[in-house]
mmCIF file of C-alpha atoms in Angstrom:
data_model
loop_
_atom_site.group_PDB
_atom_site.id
_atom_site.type_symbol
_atom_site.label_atom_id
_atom_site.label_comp_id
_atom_site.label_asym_id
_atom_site.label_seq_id
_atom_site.Cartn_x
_atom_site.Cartn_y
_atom_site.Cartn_z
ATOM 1 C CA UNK I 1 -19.236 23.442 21.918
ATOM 2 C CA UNK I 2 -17.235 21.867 19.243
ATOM 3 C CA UNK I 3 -15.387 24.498 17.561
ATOM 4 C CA UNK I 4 -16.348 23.200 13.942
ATOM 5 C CA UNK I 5 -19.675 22.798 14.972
ATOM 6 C CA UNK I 6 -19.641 26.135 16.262
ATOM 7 C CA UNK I 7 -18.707 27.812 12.522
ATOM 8 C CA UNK I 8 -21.614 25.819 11.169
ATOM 9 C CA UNK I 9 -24.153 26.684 13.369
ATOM 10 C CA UNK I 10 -23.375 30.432 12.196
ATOM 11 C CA UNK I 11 -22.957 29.227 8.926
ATOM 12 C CA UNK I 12 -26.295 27.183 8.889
ATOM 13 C CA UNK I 13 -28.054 30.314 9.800
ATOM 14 C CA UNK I 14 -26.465 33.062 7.053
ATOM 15 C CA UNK I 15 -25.527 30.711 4.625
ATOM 16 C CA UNK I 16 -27.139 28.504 1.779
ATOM 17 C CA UNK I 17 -23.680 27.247 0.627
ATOM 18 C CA UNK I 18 -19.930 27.197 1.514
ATOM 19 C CA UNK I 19 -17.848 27.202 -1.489
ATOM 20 C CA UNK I 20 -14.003 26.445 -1.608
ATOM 21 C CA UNK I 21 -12.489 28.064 -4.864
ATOM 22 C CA UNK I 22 -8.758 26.622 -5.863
ATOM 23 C CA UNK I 23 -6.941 29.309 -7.499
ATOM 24 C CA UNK I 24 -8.155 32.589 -9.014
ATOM 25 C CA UNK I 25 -11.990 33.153 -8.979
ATOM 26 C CA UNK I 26 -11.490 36.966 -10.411
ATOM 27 C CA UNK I 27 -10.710 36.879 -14.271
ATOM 28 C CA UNK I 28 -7.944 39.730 -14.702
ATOM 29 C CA UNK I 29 -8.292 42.521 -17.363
ATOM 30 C CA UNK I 30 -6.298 42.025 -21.030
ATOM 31 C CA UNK I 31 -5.608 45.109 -23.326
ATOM 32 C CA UNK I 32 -6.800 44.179 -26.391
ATOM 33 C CA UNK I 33 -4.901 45.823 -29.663
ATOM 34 C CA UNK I 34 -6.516 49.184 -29.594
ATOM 35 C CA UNK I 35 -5.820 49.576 -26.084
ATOM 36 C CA UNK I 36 -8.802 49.198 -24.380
ATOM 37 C CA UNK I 37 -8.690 47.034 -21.494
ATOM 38 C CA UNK I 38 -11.191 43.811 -21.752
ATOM 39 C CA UNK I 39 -12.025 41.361 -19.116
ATOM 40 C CA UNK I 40 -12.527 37.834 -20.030
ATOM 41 C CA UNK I 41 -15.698 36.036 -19.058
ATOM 42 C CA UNK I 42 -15.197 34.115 -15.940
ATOM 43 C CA UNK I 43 -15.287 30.402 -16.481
ATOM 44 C CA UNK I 44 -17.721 29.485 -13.414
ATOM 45 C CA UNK I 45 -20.703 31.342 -12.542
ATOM 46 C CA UNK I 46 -20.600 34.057 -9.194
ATOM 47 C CA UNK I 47 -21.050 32.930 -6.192
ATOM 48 C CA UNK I 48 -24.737 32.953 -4.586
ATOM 49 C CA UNK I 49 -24.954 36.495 -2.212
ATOM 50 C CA UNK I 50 -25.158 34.178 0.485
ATOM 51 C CA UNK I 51 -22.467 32.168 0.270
ATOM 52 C CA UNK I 52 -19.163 32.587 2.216
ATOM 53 C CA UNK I 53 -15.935 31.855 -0.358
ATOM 54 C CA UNK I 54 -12.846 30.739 0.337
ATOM 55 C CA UNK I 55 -9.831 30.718 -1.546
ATOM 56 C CA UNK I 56 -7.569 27.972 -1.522
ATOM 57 C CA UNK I 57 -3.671 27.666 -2.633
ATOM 58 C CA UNK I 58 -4.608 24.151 -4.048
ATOM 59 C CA UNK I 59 -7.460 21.421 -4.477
ATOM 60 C CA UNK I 60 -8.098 18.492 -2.977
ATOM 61 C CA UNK I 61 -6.793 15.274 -4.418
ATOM 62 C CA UNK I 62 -9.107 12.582 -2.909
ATOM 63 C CA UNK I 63 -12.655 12.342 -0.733
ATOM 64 C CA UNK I 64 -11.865 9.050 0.149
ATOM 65 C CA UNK I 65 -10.994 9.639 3.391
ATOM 66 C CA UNK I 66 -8.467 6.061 4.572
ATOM 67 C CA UNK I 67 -6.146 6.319 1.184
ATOM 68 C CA UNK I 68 -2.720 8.005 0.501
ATOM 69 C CA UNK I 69 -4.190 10.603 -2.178
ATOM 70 C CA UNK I 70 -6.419 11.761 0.382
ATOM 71 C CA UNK I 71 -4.005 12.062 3.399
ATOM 72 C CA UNK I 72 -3.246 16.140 2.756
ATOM 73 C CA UNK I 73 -4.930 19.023 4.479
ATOM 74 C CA UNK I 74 -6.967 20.047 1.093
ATOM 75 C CA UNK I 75 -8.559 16.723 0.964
ATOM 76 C CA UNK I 76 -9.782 16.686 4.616
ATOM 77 C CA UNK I 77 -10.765 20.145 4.933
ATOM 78 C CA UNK I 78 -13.231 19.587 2.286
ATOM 79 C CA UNK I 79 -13.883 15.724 3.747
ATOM 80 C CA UNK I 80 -14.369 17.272 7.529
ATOM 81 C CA UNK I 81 -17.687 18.825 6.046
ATOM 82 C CA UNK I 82 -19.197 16.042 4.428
ATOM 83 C CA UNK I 83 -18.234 13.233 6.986
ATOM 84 C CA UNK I 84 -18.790 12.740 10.970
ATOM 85 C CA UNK I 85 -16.320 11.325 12.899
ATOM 86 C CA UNK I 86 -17.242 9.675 16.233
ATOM 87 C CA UNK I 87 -15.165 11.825 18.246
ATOM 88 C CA UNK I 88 -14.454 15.612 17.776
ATOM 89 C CA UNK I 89 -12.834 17.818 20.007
ATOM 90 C CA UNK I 90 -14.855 20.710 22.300
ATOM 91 C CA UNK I 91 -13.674 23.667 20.842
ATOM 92 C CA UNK I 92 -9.997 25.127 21.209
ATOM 93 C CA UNK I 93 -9.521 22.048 23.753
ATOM 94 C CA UNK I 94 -7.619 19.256 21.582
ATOM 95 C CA UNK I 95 -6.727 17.269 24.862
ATOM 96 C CA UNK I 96 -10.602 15.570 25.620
ATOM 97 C CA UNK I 97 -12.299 14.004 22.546
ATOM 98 C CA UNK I 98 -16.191 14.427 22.906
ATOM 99 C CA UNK I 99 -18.833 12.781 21.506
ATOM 100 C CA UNK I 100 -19.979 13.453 17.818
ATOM 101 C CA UNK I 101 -21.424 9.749 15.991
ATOM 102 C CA UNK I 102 -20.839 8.422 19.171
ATOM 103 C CA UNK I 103 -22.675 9.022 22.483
ATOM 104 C CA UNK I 104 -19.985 7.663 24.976
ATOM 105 C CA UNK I 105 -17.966 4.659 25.527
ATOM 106 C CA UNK I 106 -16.627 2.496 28.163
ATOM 107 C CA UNK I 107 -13.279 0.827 28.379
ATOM 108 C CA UNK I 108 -12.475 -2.685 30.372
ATOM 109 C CA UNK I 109 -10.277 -3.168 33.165
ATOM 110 C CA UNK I 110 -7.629 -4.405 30.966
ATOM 111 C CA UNK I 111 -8.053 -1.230 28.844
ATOM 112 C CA UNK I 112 -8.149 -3.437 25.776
ATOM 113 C CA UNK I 113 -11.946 -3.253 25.019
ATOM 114 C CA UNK I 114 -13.826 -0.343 24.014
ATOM 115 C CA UNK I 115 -17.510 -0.711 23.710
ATOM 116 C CA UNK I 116 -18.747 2.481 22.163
ATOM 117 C CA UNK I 117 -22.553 3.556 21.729
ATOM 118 C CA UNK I 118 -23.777 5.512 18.870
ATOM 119 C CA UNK I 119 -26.428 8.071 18.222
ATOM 120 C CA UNK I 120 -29.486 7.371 16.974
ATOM 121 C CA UNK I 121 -31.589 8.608 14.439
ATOM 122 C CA UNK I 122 -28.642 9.430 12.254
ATOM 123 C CA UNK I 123 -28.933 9.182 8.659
ATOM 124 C CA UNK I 124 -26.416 9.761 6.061
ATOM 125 C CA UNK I 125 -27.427 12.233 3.246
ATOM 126 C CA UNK I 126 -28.889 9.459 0.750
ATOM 127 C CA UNK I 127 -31.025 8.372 3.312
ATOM 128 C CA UNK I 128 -28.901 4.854 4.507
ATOM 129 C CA UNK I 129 -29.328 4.596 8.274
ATOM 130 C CA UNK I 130 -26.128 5.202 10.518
ATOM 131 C CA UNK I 131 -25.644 2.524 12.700
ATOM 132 C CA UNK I 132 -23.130 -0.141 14.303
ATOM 133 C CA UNK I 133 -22.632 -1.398 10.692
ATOM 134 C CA UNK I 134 -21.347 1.789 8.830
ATOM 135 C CA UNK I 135 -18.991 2.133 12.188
ATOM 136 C CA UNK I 136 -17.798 -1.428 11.352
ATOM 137 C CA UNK I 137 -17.430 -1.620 7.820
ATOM 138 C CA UNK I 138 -15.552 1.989 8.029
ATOM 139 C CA UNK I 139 -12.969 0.832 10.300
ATOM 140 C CA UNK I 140 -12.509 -2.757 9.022
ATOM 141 C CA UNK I 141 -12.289 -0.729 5.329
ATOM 142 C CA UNK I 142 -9.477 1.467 6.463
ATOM 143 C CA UNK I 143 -7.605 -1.318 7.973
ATOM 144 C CA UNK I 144 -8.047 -3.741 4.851
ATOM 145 C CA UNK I 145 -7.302 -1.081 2.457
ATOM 146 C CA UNK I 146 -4.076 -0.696 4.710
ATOM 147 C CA UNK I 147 -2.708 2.911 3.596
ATOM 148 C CA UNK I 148 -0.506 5.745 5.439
ATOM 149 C CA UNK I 149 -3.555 6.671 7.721
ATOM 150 C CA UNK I 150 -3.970 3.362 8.665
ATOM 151 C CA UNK I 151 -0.532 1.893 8.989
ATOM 152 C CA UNK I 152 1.033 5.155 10.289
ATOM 153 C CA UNK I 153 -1.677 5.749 13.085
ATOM 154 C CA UNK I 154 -3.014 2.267 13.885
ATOM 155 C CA UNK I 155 -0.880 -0.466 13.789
ATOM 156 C CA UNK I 156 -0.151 -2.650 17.238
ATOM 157 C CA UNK I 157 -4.103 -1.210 18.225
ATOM 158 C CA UNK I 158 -7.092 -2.472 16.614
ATOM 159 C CA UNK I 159 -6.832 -6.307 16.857
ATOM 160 C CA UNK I 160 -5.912 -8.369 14.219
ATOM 161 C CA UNK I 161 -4.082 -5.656 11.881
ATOM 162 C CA UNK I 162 -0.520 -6.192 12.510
ATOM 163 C CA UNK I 163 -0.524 -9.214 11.485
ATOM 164 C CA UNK I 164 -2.953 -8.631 8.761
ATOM 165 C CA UNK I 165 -0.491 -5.292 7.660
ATOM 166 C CA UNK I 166 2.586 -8.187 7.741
ATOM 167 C CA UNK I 167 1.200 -9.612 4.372
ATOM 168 C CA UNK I 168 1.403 -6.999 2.661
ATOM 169 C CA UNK I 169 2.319 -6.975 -0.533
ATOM 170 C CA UNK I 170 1.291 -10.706 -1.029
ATOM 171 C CA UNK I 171 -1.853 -10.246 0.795
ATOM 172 C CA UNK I 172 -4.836 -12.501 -0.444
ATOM 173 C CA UNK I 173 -8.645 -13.388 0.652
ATOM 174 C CA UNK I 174 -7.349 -15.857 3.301
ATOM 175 C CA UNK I 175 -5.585 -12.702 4.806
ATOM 176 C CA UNK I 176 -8.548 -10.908 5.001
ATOM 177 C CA UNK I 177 -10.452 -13.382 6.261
ATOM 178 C CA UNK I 178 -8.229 -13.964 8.769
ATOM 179 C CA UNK I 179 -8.089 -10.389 9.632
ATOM 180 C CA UNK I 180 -12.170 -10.368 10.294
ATOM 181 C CA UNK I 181 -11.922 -13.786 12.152
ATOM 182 C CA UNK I 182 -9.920 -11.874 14.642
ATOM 183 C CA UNK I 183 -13.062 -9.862 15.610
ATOM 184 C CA UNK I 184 -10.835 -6.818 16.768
ATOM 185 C CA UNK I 185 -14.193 -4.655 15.302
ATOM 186 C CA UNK I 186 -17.689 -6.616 16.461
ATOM 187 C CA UNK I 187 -21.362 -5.072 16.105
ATOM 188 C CA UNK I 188 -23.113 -5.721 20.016
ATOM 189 C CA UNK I 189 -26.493 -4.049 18.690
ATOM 190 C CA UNK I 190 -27.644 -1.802 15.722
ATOM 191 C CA UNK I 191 -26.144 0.915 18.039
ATOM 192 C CA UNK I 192 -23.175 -0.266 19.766
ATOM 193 C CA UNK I 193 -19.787 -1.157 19.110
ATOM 194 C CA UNK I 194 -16.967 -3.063 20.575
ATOM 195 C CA UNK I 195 -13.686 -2.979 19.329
ATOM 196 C CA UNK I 196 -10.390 -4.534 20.630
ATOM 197 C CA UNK I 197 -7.232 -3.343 20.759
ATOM 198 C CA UNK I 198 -4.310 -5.962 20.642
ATOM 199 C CA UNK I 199 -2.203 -3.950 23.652
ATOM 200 C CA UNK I 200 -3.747 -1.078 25.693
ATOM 201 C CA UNK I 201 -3.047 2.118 23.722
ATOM 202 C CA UNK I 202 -4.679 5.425 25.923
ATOM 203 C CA UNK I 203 -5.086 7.520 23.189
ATOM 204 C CA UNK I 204 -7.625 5.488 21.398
ATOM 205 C CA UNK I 205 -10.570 7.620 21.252
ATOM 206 C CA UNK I 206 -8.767 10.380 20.317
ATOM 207 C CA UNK I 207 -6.973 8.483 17.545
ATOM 208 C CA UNK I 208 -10.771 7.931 16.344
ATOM 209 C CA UNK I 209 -11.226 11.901 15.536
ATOM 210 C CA UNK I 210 -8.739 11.687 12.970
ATOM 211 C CA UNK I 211 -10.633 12.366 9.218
ATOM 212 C CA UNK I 212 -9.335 9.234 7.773
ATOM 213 C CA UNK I 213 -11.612 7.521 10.532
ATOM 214 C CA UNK I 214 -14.656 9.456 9.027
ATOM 215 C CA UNK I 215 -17.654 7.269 8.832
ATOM 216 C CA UNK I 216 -18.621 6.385 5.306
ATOM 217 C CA UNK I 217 -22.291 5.002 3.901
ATOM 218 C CA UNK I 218 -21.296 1.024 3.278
ATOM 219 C CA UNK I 219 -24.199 0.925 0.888
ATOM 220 C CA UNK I 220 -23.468 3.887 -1.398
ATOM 221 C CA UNK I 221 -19.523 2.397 -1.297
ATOM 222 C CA UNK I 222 -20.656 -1.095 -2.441
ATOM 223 C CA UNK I 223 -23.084 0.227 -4.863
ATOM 224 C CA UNK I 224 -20.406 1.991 -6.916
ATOM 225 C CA UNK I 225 -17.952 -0.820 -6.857
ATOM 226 C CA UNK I 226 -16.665 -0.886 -2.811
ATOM 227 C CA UNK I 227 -12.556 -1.006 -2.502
ATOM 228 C CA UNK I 228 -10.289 -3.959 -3.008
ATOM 229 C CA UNK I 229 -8.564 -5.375 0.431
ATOM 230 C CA UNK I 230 -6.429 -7.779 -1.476
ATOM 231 C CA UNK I 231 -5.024 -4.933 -3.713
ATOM 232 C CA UNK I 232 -5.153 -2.577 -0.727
ATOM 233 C CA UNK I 233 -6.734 0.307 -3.003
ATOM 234 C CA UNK I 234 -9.979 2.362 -2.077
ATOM 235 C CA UNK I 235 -12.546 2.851 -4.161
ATOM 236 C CA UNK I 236 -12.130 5.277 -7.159
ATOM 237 C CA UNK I 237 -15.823 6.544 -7.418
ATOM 238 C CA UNK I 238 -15.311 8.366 -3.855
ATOM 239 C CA UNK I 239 -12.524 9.841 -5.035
ATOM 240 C CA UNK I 240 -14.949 12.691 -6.451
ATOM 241 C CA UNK I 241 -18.182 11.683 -4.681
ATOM 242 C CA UNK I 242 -19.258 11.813 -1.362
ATOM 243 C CA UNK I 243 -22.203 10.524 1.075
ATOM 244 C CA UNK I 244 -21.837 11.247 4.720
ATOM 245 C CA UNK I 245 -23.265 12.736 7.877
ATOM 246 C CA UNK I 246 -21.877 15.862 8.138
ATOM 247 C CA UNK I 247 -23.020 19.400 7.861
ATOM 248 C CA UNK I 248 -22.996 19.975 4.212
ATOM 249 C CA UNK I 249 -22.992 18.388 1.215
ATOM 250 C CA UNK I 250 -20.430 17.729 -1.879
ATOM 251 C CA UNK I 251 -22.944 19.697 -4.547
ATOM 252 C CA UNK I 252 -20.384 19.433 -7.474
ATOM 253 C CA UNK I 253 -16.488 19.623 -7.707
ATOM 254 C CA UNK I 254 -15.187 21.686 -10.544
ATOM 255 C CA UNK I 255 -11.204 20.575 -11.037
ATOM 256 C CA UNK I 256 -9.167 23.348 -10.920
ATOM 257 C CA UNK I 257 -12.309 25.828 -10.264
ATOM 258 C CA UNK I 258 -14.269 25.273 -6.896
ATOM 259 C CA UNK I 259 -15.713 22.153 -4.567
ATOM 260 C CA UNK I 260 -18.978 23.427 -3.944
ATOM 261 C CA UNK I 261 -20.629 22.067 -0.496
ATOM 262 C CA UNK I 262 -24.523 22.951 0.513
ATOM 263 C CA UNK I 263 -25.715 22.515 3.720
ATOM 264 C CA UNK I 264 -27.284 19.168 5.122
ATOM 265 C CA UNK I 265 -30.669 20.434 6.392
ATOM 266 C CA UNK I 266 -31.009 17.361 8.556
ATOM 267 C CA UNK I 267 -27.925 17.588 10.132
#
């Protein structure tokens, strides 16, 4: 069993809530001028009895999971628990990616096509369907908006992005368009995928467990503005706000204070 899967199984069954706190949660005592020790009121309210807290040396920057501000390990940890992935790995094993969005895959002879099927009857947590779209938009969005996790971890594989990555800074709509004309990322069915690699790269699948490939909900992106691929930024709304698949949900971020995540009931 997946080893993050594993913690929130245990979790879904004690827990309401998992709460990450950045810095101090515990208010410490003052003397006040007569000497009696006062504690100041804490600026958050306690934790629910059921809820496991964690403390945390520092917050996450950004829940947008392709960009440079949120390509750090406080960002994912807290991205990891909102978003799927359609790999994961099976517990302490890191060597063979498993199934999580996806439900298996096949590769060509050539080893330059992967045609990957999805689960069904997968919703994200507004209620959008998962399907072959979300997969596609995702990916095409992290290659278009062209930051570290893409360019550092994908370039020479999915078809079409070197030579989109090459006009960067100058990029403009023709670029793009030429990028998508190169159909490295095609939808076969509501549930399947193909995608094609420019050379044969073996670690494919397992490059597809890495957060910034988290599957996003297209419609809740584009209905609060989407990202630019000519500007190569994401989108600044999901820099605080989050829809996904994954076992909990973002319940409120308090800067400074706590990210507060409740658990997905339909996951």
């Amino acid at each position: 069993m997946d080893k993050r899967l594993s913690i929130i199984l245990v979790m879904a069954l004690l827990i309401v809530g998992f709460v990450l706190v950045a810095g101090c949660a515990s208010p410490s005592p003052t003397t006040t001028p007569g000497g009696a020790t006062a504690t100041p009121a804490p600026t958050m309210a306690p934790a629910p009895k059921d809820a496991i807290v964690a403390m945390e040396y520092g917050e996450a920057v950004s829940l947008d999971p392709p960009t440079d501000n949120g390509y750090d390990s406080a960002s994912y940890e807290v991205v990891q628990q909102v978003y799927d992935t359609l790999f994961w790995y099976n517990g302490s094993d890191v060597t063979t990616p498993i199934p999580m969005l996806a439900t298996g895959y096949e590769v060509s002879s050539d080893g330059l096509v992967y045609t990957i099927h999805l689960r069904p009857n997968v919703t994200f947590t507004d209620g959008t369907p998962f399907d072959a779209w979300a997969v596609k938009y995702t990916l095409d969005r992290m290659m278009l908006i062209d930051m570290g996790p893409a360019y550092t971890n994908f370039i020479d594989t999915i078809k079409g992005y070197t030579a989109f990555h090459a006009t960067s800074p100058n990029t403009t709509m023709y670029d793009v368009y030429q990028y998508l004309a190169a159909g490295g990322i095609q939808i076969v069915d509501p549930l399947t995928v193909k995608i094609t690699l420019d050379k044969p790269n073996s670690n494919f699948i397992k490059m597809l467990t890495f957060p910034a490939c988290s599957i996003i909900d297209p419609v809740f992106d584009k209905e609060h503005g989407g990202f630019d691929p000519v500007a190569h930024t994401g989108n600044p709304y999901l820099v605080e706000h989050a829809v996904g698949t994954g076992p909990y949900v973002l319940q409120s971020w308090q800067h400074k204070q706590a990210v507060v995540l409740v658990r997905n009931d339909n996951y």
